[in-house]
mmCIF file of C-alpha atoms in Angstrom:
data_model
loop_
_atom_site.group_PDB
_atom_site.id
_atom_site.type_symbol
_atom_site.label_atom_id
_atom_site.label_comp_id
_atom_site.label_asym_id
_atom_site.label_seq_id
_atom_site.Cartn_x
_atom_site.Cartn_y
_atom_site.Cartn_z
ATOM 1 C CA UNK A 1 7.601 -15.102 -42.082
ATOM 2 C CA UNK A 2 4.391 -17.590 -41.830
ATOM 3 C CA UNK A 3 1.161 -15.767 -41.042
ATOM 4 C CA UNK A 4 0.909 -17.854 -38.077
ATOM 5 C CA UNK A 5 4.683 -17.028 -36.901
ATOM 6 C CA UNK A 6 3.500 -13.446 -37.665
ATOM 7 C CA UNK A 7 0.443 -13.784 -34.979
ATOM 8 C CA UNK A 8 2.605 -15.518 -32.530
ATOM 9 C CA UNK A 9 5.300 -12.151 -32.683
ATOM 10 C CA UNK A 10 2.524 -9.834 -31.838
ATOM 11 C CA UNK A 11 1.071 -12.089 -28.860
ATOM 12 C CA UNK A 12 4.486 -12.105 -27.764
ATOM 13 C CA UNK A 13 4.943 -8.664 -28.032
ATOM 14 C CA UNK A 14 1.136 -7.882 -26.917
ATOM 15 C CA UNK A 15 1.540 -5.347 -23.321
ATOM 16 C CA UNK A 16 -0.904 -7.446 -21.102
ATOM 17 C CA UNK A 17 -0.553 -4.810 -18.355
ATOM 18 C CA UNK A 18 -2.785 -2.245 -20.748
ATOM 19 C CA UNK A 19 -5.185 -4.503 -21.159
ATOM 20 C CA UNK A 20 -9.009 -3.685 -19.730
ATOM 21 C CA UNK A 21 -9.878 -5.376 -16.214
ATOM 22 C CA UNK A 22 -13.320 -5.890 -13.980
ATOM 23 C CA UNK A 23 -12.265 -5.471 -10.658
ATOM 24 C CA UNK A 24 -15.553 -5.750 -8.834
ATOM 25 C CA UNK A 25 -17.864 -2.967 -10.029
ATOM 26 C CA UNK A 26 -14.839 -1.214 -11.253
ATOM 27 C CA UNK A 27 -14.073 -1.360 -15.360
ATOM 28 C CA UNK A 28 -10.617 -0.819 -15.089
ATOM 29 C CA UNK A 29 -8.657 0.325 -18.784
ATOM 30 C CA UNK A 30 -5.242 -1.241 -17.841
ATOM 31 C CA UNK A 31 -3.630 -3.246 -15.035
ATOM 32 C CA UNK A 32 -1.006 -0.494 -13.734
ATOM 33 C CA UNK A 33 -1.748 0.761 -10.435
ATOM 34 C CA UNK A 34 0.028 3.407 -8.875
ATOM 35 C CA UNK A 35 1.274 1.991 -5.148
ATOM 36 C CA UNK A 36 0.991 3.795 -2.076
ATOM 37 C CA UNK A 37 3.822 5.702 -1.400
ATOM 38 C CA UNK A 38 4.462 8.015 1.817
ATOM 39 C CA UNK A 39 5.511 11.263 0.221
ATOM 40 C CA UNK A 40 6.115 13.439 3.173
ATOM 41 C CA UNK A 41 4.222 16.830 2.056
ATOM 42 C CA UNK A 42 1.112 16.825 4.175
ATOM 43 C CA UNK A 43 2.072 19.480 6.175
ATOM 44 C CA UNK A 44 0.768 19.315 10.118
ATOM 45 C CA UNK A 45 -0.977 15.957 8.778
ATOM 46 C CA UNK A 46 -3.218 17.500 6.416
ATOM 47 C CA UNK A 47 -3.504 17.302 2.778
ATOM 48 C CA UNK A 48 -2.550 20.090 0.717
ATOM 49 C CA UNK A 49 -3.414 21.916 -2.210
ATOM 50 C CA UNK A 50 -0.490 20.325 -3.837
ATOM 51 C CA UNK A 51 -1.680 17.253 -3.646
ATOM 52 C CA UNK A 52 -4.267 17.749 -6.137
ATOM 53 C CA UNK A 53 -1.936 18.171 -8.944
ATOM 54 C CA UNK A 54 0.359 15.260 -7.463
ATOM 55 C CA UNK A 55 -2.488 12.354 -8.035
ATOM 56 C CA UNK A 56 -4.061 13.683 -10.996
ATOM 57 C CA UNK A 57 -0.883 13.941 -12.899
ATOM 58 C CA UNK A 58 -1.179 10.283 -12.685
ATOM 59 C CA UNK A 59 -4.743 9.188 -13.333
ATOM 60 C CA UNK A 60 -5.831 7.951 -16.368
ATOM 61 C CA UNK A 61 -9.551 7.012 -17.717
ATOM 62 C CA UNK A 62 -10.195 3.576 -15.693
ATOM 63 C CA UNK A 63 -6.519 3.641 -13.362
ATOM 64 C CA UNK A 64 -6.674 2.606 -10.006
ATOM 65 C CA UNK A 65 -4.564 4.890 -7.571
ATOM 66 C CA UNK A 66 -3.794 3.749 -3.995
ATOM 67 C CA UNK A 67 -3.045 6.626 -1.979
ATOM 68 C CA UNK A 68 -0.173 7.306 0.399
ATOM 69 C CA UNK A 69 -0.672 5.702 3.332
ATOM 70 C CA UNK A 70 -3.257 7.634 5.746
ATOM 71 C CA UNK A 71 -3.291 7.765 9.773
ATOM 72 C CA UNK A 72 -6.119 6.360 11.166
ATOM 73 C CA UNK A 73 -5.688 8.247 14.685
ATOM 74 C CA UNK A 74 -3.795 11.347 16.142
ATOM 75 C CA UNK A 75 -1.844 8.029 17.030
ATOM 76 C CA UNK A 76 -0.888 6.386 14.218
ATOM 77 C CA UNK A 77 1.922 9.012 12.685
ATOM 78 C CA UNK A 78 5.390 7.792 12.185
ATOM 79 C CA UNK A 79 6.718 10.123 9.618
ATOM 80 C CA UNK A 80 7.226 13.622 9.169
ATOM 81 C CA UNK A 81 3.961 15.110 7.466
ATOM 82 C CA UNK A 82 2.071 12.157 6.781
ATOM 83 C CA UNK A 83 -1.822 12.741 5.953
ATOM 84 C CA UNK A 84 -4.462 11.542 8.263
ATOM 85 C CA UNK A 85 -7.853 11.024 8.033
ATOM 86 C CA UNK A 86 -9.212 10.771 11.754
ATOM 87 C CA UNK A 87 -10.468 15.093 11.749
ATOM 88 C CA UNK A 88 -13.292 16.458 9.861
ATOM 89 C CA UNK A 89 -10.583 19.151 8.773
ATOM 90 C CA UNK A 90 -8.413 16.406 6.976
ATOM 91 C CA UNK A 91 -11.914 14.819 5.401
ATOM 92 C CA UNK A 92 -12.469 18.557 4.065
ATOM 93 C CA UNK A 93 -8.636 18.700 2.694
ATOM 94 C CA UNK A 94 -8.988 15.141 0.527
ATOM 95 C CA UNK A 95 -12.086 15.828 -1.345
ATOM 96 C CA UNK A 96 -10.613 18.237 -4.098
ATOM 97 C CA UNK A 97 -7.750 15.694 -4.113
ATOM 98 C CA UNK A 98 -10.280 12.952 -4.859
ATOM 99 C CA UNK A 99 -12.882 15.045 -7.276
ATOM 100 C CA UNK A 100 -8.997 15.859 -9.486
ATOM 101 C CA UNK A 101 -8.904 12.498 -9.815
ATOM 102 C CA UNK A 102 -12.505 11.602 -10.532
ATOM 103 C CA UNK A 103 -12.672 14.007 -12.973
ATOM 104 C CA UNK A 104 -10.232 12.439 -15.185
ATOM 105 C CA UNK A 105 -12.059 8.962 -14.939
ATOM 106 C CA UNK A 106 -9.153 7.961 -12.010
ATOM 107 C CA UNK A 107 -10.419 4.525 -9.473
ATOM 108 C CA UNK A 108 -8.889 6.234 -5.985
ATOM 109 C CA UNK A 109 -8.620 4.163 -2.814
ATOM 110 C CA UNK A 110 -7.345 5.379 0.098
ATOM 111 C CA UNK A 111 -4.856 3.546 2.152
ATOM 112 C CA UNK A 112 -5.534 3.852 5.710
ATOM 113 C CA UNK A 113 -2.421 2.987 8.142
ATOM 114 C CA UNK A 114 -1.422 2.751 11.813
ATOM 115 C CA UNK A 115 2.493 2.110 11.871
ATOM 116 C CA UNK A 116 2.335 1.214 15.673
ATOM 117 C CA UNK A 117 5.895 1.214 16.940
ATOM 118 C CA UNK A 118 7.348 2.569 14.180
ATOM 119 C CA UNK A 119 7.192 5.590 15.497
ATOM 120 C CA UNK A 120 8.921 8.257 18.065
ATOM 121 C CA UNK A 121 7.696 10.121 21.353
ATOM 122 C CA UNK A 122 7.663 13.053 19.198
ATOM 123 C CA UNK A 123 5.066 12.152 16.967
ATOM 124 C CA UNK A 124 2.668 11.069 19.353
ATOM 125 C CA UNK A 125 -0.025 13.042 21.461
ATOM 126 C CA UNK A 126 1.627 14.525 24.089
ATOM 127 C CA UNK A 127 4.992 12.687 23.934
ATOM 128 C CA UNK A 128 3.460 9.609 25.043
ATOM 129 C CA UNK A 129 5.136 6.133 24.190
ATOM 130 C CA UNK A 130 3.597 4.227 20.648
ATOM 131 C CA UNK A 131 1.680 1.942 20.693
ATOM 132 C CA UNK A 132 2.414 -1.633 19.141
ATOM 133 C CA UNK A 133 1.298 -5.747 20.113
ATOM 134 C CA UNK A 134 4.439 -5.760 22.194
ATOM 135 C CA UNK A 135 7.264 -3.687 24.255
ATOM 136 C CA UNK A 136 9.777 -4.754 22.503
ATOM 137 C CA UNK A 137 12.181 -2.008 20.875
ATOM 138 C CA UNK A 138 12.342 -1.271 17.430
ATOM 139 C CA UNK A 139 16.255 -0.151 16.577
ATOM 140 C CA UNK A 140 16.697 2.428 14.334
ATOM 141 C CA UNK A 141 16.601 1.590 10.688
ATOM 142 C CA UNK A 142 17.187 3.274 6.959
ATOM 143 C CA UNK A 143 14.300 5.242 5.375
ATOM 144 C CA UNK A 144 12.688 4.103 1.684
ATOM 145 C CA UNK A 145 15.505 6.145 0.484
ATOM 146 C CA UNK A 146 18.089 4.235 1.344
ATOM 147 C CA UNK A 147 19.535 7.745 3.408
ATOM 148 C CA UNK A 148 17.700 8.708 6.010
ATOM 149 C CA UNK A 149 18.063 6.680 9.540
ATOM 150 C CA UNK A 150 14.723 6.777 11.152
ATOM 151 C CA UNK A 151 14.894 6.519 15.499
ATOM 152 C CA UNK A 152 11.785 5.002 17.569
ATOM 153 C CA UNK A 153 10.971 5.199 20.871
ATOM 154 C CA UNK A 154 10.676 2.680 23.059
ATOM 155 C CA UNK A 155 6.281 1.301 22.377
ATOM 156 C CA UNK A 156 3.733 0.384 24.558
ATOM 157 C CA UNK A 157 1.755 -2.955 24.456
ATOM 158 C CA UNK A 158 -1.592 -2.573 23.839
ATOM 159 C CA UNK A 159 -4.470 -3.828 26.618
ATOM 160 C CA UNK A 160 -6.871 -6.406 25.404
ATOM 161 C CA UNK A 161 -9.736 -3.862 25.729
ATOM 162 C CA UNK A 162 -7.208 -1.185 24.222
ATOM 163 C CA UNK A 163 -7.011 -3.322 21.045
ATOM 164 C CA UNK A 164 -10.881 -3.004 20.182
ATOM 165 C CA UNK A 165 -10.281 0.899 20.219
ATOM 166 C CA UNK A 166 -7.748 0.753 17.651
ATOM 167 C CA UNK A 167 -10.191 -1.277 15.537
ATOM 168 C CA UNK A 168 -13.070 0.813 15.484
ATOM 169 C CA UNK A 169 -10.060 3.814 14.666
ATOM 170 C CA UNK A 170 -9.400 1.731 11.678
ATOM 171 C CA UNK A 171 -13.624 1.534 10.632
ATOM 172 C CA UNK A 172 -14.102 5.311 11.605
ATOM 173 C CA UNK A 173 -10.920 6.128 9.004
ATOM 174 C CA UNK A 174 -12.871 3.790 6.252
ATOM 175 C CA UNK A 175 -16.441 6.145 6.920
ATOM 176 C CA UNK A 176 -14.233 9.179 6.619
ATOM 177 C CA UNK A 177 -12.775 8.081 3.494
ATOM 178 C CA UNK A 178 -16.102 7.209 1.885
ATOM 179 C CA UNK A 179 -17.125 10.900 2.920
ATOM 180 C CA UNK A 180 -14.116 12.192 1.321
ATOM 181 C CA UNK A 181 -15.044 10.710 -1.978
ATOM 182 C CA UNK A 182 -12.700 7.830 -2.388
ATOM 183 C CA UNK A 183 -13.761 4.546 -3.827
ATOM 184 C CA UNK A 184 -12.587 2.435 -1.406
ATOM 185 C CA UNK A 185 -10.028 1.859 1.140
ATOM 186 C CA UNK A 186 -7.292 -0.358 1.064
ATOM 187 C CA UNK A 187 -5.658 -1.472 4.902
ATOM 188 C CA UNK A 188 -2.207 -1.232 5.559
ATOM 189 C CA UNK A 189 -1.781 -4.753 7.097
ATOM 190 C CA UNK A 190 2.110 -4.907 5.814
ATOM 191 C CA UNK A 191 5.801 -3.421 6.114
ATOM 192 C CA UNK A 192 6.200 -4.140 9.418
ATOM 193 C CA UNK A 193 3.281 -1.563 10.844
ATOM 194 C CA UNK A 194 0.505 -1.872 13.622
ATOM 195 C CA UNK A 195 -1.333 -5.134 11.899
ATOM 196 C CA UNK A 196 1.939 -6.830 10.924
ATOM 197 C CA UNK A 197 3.302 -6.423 14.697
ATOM 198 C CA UNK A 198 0.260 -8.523 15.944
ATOM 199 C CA UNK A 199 0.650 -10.797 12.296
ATOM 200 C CA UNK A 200 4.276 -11.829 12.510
ATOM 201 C CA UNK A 201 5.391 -14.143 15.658
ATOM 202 C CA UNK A 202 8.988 -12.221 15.152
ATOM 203 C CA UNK A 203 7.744 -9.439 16.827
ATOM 204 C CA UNK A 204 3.948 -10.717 18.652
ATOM 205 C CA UNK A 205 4.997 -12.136 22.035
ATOM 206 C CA UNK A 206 1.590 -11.148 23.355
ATOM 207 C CA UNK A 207 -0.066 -14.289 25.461
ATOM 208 C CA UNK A 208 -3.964 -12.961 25.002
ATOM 209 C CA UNK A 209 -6.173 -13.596 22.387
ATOM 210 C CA UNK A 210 -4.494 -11.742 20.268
ATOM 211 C CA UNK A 211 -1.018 -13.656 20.638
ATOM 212 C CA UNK A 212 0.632 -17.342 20.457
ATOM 213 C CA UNK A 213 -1.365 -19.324 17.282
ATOM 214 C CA UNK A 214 -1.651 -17.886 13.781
ATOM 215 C CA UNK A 215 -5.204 -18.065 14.499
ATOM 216 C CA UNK A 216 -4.923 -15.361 17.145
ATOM 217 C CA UNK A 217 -1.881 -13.855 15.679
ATOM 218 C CA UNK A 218 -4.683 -13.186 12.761
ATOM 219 C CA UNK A 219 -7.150 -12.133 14.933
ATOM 220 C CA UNK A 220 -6.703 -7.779 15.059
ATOM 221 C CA UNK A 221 -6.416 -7.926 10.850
ATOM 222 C CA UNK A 222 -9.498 -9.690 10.537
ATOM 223 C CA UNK A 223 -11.575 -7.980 13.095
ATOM 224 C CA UNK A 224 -10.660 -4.556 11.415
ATOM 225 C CA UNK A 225 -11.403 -5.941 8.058
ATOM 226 C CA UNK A 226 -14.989 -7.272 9.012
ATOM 227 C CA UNK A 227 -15.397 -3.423 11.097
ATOM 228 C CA UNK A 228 -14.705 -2.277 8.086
ATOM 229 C CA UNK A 229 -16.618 -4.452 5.062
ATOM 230 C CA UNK A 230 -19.614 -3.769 7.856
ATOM 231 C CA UNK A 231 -19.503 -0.008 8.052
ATOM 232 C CA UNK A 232 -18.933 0.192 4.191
ATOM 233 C CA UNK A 233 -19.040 -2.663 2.304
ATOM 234 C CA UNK A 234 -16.849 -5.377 0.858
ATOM 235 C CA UNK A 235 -16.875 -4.045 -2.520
ATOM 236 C CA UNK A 236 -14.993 -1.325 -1.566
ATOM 237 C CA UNK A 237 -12.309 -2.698 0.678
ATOM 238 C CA UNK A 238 -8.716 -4.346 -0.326
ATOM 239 C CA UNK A 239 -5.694 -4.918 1.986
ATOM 240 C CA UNK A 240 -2.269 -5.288 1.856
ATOM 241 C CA UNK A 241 0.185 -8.026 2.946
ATOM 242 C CA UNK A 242 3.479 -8.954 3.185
ATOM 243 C CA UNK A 243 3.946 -11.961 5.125
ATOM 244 C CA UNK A 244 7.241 -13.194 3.454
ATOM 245 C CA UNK A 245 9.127 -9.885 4.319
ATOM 246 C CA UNK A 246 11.172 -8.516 7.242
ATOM 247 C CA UNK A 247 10.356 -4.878 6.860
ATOM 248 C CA UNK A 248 10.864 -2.753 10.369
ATOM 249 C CA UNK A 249 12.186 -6.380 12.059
ATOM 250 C CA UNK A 250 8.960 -7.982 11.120
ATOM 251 C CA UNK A 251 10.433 -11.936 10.628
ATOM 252 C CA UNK A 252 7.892 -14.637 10.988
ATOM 253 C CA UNK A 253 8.862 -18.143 11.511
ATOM 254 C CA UNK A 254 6.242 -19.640 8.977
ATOM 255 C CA UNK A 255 5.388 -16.900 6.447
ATOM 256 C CA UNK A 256 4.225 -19.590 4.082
ATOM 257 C CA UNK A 257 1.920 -20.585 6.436
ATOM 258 C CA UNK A 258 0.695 -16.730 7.590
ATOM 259 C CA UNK A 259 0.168 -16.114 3.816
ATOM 260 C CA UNK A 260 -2.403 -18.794 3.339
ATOM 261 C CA UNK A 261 -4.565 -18.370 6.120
ATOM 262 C CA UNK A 262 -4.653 -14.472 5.652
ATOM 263 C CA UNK A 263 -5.775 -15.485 2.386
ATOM 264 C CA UNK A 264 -7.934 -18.220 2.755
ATOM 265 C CA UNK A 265 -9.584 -15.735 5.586
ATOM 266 C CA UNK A 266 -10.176 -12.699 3.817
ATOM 267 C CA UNK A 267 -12.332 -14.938 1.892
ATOM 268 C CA UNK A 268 -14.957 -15.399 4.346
ATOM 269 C CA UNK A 269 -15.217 -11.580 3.898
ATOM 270 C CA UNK A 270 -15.704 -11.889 0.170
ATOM 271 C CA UNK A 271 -13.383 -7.951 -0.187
ATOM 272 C CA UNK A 272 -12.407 -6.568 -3.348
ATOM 273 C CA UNK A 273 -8.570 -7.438 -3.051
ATOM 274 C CA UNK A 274 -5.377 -8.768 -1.851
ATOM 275 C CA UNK A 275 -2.167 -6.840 -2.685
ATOM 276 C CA UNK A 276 0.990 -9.007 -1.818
ATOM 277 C CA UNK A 277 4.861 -7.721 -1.982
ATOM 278 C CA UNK A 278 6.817 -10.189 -3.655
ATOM 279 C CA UNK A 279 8.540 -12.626 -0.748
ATOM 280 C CA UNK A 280 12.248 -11.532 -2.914
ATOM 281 C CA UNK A 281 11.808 -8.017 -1.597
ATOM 282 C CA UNK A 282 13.393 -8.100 1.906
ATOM 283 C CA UNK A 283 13.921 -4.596 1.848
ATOM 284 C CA UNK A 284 11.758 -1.594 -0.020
ATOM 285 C CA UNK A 285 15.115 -1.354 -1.478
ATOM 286 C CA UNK A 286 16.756 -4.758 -1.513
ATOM 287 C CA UNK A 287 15.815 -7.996 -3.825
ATOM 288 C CA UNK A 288 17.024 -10.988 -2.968
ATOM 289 C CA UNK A 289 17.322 -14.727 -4.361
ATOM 290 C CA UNK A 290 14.197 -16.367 -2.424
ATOM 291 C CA UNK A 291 12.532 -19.455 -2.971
ATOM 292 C CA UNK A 292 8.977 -18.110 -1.536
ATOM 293 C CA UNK A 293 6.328 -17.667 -3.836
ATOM 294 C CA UNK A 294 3.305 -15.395 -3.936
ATOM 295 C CA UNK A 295 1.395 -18.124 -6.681
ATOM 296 C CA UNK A 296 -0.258 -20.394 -3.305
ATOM 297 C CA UNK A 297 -1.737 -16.950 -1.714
ATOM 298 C CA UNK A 298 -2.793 -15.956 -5.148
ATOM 299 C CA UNK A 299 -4.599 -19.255 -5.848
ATOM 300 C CA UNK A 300 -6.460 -19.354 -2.372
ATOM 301 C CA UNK A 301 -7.162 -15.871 -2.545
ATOM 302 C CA UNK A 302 -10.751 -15.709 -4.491
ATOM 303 C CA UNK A 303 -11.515 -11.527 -5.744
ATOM 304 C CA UNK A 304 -8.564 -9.328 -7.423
ATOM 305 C CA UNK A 305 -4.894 -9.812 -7.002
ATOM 306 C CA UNK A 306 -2.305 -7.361 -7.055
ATOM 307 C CA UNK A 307 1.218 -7.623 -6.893
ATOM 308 C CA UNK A 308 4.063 -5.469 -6.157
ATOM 309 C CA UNK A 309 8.398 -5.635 -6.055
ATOM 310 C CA UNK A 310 10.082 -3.540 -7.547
ATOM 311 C CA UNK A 311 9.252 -4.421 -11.356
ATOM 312 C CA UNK A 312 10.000 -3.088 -14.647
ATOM 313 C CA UNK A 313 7.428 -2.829 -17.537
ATOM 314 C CA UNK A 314 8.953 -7.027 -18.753
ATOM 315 C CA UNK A 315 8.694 -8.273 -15.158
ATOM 316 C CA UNK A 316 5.201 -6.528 -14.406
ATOM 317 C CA UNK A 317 3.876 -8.028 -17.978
ATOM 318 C CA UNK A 318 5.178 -11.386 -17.394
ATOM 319 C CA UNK A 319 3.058 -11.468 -13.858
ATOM 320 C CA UNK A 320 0.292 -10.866 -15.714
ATOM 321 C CA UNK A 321 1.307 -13.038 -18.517
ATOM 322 C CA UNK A 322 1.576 -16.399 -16.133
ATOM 323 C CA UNK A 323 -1.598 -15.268 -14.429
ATOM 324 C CA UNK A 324 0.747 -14.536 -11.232
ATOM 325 C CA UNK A 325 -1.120 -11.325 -10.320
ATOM 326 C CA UNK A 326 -4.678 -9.647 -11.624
ATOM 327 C CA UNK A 327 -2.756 -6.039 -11.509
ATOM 328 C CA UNK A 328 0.748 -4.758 -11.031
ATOM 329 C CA UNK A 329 1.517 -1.957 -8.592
ATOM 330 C CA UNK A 330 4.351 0.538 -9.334
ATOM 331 C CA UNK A 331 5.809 2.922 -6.840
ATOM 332 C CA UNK A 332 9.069 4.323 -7.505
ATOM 333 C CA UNK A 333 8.833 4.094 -11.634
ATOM 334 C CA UNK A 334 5.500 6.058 -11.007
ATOM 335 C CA UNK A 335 6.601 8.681 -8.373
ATOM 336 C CA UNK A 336 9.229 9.430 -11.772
ATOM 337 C CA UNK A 337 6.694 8.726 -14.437
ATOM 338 C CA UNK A 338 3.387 10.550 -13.726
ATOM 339 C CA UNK A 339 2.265 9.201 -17.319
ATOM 340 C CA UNK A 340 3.354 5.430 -16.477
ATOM 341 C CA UNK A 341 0.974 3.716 -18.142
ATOM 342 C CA UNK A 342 1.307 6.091 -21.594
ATOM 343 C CA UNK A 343 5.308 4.823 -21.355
ATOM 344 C CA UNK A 344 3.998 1.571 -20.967
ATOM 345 C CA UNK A 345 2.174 1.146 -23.974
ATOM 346 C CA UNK A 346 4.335 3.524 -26.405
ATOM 347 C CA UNK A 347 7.100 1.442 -24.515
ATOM 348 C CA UNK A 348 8.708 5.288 -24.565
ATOM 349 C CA UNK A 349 11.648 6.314 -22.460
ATOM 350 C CA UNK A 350 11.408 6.515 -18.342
ATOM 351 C CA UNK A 351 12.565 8.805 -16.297
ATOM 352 C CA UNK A 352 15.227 8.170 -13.431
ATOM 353 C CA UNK A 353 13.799 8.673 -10.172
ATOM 354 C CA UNK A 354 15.637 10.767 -7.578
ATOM 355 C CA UNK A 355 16.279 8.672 -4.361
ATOM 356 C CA UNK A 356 17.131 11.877 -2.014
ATOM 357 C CA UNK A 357 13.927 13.799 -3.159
ATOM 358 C CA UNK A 358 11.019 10.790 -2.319
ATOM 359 C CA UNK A 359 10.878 12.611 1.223
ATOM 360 C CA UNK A 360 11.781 15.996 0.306
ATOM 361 C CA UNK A 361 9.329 18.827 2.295
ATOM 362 C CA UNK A 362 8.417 20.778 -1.037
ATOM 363 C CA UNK A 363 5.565 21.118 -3.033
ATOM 364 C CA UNK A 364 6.942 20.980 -5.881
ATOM 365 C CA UNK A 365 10.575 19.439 -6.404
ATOM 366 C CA UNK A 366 10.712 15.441 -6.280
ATOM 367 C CA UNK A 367 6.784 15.402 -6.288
ATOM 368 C CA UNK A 368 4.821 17.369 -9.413
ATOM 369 C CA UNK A 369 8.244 18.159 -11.570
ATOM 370 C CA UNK A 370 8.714 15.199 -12.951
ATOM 371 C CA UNK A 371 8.085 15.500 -16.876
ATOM 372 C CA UNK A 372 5.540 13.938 -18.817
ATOM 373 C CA UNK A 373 5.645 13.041 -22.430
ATOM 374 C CA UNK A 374 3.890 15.643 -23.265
ATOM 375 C CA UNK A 375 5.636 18.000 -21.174
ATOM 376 C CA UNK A 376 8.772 16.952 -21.716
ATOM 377 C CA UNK A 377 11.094 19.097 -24.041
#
């Protein structure tokens, strides 16, 4: 074999997802991030000890780690033992969570969430109705797991002057972040939650400024992002999006068109990031043959890309390869690999990951016993 043929084997086989990135002020050592990913272990909404061991069994020197998503509001909950971030008690309960990480060189932003009418009676403040753009029920629909059947409750539309309240929930969340320790925040503007009711015209049937043209369809994302690059800076602040997908009956009509002027917005706002789910991920669970691609949002969009859908170690390299994505976010194949990026590079073994555990209640089993490579026997 040729010298030169020799050279083009090891580009080939080169792992472009461990290479070093600048994202912002951030030096990042490799391109894997770990995805937010409700765990279900944040017992009466607060953090726990736990938790600490959970993150920083995945943070290496210069990773970025999204969190799970956190509730903005005594509102916002959905889920069984979700975190929040709206008390001074749940501030308190993060920052040994985020010092864990910091101490082993980890990038942590915290993902800060309203799911609006994905939600029940039950979890909301005295057993009052959600909240959401519209009235219009939610039917009951399968868990991440692929097991669980989650129920709603019939929501509430939102006022006009009621929607500026939920906005500055979504800049007090960022401030208590910061005050927690975390680098950043990244808004949950996807999957079918609060944002993505008022984003997608499959579910917004409002006829106030917040309804009817993309423009005002667009309107409750961006005034929460510019609450929140004003109370704590764009360099700290990313979002995520996924305008192509139907999560939680969240259609839209023209998701080409809703992906493009999100991104061609956020601009004007100069944040850190975008993070996109792949348009062939119609389900958390389900890929699908789609002709929908995330390369005209990535090309408007002008700071740090990241993309996420379900990939292996091939798929994520080859998004970085064609210059689809700036970083790769893994979910599931982390959750099962605290060490992901180690695999990655040694291109070592993964772990299965256990569907019926994701959710489980327990400290410990599904959440901080999955083995490492150095653990591992």
């Amino acid at each position: 074999m040729s010298d030169a043929q020799v050279g083009k084997q090891m580009e080939e086989e080169k792992i472009l997802l461990m290479s070093p990135y600048k994202m912002g002020k951030f030096e990042l050592s490799h391109r894997v991030v770990l995805a937010p990913v409700t765990r279900s272990r944040s017992f009466g909404n607060v953090p726990q000890p736990h938790a600490v061991l959970y993150y920083s069994q995945r943070t290496t020197k210069g990773g970025l780690l999204i969190s799970e998503g956190v509730g903005v509001s005594d509102t916002a909950q959905g889920y069984r033992d979700t975190p929040g971030i709206w008390t001074k008690e749940q501030v308190e309960a993060w920052k040994p969570i985020v010092d864990a990480v910091h101490a082993k060189g980890g990038i942590f932003f915290c993902q800060i969430v309203h799911v609006g009418r994905a939600s029940s009676n039950g979890f909301q403040p005295n057993g009052q109705a959600p909240i959401s753009s519209t009235d219009k029920d939610l039917t009951p629909q399968v868990r991440g797991n692929g097991i669980d059947v989650a129920q709603y409750s019939p929501p509430r539309r939102l006022s006009t002057e009621e929607v500026l309240v939920v906005v500055n929930d979504f800049r007090l969340a960022a401030r208590n972040a910061i005050e927690a320790g975390f680098d950043g925040v990244e808004i949950h503007s996807a999957h079918g939650y609060l944002i993505d009711q008022f984003l997608k015209d499959g579910i917004n049937d409002r006829t106030d400024r917040y309804g009817g043209c993309l423009e005002n369809r667009c309107r409750f994302a961006l005034e929460i992002v510019e609450a929140i690059v004003n109370e704590i800076g764009a360099d700290k602040v990313g979002t995520r999006l996924s305008p192509y997908c139907d999560y939680l009956q969240s259609g839209d009509s023209n998701p080409e068109a809703l992906a493009l002027y999100m991104a061609e917005s956020l601009n004007k706002y100069k944040i850190l990031y975008c993070s996109a789910i792949e348009p062939r991920m119609k389900t958390i669970q389900e890929k699908v043959v789609c002709s929908y691609s995330l390369m005209p949002m990535r090309k408007s969009f002008k700071g740090t890309f990241i993309s996420a859908g379900g990939y292996d170690m091939e798929e994520g390299n080859n998004v970085v390869a064609e210059n689809r994505a700036d970083l790769v976010a893994y979910g599931r194949l982390f959750i099962s690999n605290p060490d992901l990026p180690k695999r990655f590079e040694l291109k070592a073994p993964l772990n299965d990951y256990n569907m019926e555990t994701i959710y489980k209640p327990h400290p410990v089993i599904g959440y901080t016993d999955y083995p490492s490579l150095e653990t591992r026997v």
